[in-house]
PDB file of C-alpha atoms in Angstrom:
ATOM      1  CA  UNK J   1      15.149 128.392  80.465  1.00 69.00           C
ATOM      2  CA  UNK J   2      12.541 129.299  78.200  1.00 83.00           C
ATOM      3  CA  UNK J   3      10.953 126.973  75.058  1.00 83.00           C
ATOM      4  CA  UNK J   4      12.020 129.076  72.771  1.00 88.00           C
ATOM      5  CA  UNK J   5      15.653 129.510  74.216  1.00 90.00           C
ATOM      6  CA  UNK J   6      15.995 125.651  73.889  1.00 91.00           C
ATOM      7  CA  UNK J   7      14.953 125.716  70.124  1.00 91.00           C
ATOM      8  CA  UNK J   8      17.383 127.888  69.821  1.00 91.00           C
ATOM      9  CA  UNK J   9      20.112 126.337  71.128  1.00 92.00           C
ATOM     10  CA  UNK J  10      19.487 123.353  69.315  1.00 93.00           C
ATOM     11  CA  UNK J  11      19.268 125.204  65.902  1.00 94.00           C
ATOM     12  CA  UNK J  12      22.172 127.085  66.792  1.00 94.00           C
ATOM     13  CA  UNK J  13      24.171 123.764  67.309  1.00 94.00           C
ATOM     14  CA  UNK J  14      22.923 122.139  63.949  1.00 95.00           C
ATOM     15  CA  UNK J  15      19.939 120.261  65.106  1.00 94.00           C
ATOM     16  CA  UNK J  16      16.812 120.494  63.706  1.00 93.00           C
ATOM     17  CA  UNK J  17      13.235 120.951  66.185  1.00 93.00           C
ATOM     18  CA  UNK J  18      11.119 117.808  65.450  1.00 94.00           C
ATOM     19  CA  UNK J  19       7.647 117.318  67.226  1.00 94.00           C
ATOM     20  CA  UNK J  20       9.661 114.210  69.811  1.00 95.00           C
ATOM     21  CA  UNK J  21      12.313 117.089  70.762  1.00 95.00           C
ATOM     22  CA  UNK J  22       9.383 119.572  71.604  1.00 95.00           C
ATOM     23  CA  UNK J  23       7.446 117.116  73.409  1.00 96.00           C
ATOM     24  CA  UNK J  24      10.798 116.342  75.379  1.00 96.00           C
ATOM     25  CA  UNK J  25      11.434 119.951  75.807  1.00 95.00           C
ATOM     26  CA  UNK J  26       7.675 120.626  77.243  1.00 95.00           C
ATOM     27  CA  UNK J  27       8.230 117.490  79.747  1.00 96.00           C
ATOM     28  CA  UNK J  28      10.700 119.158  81.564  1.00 95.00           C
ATOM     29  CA  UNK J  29       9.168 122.471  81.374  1.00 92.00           C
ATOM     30  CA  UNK J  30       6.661 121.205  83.201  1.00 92.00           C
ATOM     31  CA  UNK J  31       8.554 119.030  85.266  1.00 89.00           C
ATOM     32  CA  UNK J  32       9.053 120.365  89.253  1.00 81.00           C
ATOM     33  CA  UNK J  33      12.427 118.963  89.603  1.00 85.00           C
ATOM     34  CA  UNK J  34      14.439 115.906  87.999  1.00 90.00           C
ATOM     35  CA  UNK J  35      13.605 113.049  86.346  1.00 93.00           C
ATOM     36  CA  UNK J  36      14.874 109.975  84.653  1.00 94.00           C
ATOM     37  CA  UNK J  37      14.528 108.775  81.158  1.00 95.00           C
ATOM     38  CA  UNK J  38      11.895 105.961  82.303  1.00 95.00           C
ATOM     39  CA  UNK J  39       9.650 109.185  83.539  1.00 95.00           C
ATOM     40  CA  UNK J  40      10.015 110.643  79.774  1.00 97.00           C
ATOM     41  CA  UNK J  41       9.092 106.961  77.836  1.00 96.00           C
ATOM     42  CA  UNK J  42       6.014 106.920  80.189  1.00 96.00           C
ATOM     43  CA  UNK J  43       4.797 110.349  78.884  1.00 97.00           C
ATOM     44  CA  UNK J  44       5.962 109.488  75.302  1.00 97.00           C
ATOM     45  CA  UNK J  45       4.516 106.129  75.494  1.00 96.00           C
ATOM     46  CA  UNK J  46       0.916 107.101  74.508  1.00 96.00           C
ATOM     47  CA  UNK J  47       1.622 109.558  71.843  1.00 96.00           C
ATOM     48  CA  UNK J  48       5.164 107.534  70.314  1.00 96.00           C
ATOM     49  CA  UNK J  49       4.191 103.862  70.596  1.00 94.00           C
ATOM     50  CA  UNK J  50       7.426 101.697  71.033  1.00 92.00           C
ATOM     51  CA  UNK J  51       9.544 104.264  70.999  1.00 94.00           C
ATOM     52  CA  UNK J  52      13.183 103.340  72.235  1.00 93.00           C
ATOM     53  CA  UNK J  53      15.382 103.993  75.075  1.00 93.00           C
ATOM     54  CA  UNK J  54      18.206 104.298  72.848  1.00 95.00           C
ATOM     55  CA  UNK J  55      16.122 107.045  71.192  1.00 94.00           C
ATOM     56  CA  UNK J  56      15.474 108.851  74.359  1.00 96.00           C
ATOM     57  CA  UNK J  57      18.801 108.679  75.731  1.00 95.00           C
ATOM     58  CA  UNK J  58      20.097 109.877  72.443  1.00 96.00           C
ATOM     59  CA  UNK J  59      18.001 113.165  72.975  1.00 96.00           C
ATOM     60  CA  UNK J  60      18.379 113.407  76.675  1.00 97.00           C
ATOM     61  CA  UNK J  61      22.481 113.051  76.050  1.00 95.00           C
ATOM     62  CA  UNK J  62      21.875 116.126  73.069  1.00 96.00           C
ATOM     63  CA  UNK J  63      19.527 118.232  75.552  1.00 96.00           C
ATOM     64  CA  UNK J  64      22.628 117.449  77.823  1.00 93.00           C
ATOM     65  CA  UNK J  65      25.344 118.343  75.828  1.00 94.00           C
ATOM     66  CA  UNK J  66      23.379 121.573  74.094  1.00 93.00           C
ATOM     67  CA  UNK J  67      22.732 122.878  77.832  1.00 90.00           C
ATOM     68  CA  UNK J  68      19.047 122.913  78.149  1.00 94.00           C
ATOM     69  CA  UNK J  69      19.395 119.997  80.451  1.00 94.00           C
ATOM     70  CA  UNK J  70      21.309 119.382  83.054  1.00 89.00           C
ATOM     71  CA  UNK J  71      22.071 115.939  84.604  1.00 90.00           C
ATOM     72  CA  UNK J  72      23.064 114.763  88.391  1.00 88.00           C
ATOM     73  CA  UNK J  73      22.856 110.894  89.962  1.00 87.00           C
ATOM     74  CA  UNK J  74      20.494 109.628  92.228  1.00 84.00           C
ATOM     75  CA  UNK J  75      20.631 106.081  93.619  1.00 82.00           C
ATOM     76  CA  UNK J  76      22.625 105.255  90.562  1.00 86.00           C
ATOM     77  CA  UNK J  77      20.301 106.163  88.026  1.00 89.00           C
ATOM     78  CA  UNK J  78      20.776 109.419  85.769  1.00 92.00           C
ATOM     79  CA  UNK J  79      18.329 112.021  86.029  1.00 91.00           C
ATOM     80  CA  UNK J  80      17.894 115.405  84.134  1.00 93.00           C
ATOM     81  CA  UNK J  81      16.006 118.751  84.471  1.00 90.00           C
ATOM     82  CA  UNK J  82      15.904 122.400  82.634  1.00 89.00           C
ATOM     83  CA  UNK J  83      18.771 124.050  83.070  1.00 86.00           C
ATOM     84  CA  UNK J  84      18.803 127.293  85.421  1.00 75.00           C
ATOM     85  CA  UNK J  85      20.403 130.219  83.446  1.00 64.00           C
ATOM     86  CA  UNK J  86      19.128 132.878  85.128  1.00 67.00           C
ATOM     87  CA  UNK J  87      21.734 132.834  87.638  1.00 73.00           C
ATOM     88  CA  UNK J  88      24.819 130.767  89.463  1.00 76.00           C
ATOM     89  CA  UNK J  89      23.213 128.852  92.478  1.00 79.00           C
ATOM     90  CA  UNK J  90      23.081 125.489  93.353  1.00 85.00           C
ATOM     91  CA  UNK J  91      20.170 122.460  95.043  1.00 85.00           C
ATOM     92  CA  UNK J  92      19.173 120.515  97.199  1.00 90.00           C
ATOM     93  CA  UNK J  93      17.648 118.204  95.490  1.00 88.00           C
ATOM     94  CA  UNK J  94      14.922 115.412  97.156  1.00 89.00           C
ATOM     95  CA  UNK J  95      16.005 111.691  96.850  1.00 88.00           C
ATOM     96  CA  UNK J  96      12.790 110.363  96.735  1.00 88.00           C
ATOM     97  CA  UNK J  97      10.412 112.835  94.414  1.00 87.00           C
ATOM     98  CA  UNK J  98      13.468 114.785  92.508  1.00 83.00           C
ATOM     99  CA  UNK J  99      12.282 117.967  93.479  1.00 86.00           C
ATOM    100  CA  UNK J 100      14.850 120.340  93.955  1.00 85.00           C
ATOM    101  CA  UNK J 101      15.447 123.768  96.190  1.00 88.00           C
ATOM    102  CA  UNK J 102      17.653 126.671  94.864  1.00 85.00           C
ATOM    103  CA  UNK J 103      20.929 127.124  97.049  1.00 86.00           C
ATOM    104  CA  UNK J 104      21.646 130.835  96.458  1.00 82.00           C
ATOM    105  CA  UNK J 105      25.187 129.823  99.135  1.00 84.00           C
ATOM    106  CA  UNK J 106      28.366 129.013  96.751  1.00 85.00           C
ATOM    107  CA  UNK J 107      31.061 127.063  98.752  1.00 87.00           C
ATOM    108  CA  UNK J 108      33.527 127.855  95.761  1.00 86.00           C
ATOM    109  CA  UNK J 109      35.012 131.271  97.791  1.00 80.00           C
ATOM    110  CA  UNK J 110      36.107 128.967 100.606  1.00 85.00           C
ATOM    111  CA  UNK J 111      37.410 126.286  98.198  1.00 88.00           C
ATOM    112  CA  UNK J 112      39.520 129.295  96.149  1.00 86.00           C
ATOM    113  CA  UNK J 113      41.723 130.083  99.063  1.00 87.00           C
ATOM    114  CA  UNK J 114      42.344 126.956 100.027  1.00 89.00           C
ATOM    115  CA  UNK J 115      43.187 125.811  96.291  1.00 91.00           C
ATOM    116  CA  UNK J 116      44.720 129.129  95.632  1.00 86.00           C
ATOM    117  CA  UNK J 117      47.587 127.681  93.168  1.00 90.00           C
ATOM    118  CA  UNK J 118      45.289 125.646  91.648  1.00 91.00           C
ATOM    119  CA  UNK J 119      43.276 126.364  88.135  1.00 91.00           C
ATOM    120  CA  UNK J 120      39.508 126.017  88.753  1.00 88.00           C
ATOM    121  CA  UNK J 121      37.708 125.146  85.804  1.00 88.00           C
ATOM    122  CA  UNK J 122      34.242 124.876  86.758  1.00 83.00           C
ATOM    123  CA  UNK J 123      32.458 123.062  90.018  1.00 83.00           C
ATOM    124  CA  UNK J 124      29.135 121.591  90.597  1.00 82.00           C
ATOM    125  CA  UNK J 125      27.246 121.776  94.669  1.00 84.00           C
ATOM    126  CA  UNK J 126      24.027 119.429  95.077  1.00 86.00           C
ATOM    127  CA  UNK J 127      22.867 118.916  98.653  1.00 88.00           C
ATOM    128  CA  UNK J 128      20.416 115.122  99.064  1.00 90.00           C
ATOM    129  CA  UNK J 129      17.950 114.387 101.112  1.00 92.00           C
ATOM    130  CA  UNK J 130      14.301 114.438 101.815  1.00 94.00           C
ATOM    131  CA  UNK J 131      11.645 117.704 100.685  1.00 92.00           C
ATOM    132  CA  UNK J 132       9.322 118.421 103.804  1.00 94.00           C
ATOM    133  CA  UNK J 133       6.667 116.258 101.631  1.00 93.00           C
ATOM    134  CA  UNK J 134       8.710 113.399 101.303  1.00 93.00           C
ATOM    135  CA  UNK J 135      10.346 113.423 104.911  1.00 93.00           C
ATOM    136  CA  UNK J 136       6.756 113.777 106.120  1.00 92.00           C
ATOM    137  CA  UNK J 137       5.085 110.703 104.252  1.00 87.00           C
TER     138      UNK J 137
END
């Protein structure tokens, strides 16, 4: 997802673009991979002295909820990256580091015909585990 495709979004839901959400949104455009709200207050830190949890959750939940982030668990914790819109695929994604590998393999064809009276509303595929880096340090 593009910068400007996340402004958008946000406008088009009724939210306005403040300097916090565009510092938020260039974080994870530069981010390789996931990351957790304590990674965003770190980069914040410097430029938004004291700012809150409660107000970065409130924006990560937004980003969330708008679509130009998407969210998945790791050891507990929450953790967020730009959304992928360019097409359906899925990740590995590295325990350790957050980095994450496109999956272009969707298990969902198997799952159909075995679920074939069922009504499939939508389905989510990570894979864990260690990136080469990560496995190798």
């Amino acid at each position: 997802m593009k910068h400007t495709e996340a402004i958008r979004k946000l406008k088009e839901n009724g939210y306005k673009s403040t300097a916090k959400r565009e510092d938020i949104l260039t974080f994870f455009m530069d981010a390789d991979g996931y990351r957790t709200a304590k990674d965003l207050i770190q980069y914040l830190e410097p430029t938004y002295e004291g700012i809150s949890f409660d107000t970065v959750y409130r924006n990560l939940h937004l980003f969330d909820e708008v679509g130009i982030l998407e969210t998945t668990e790791l050891n507990g914790e929450k953790h967020f990256r730009i959304s992928c819109t360019h097409h359906h695929h899925h990740h590995f994604i590295c325990k350790d580091c957050g980095k994450t590998k496109e999956i272009d393999v969707c298990p969902m064809n198997e799952v159909q015909n075995t679920l074939a009276n069922y009504l499939i509303e939508g389905h989510k595929f990570e894979i864990y585990g260690l990136c080469p880096a990560c496995k190798s340090a």
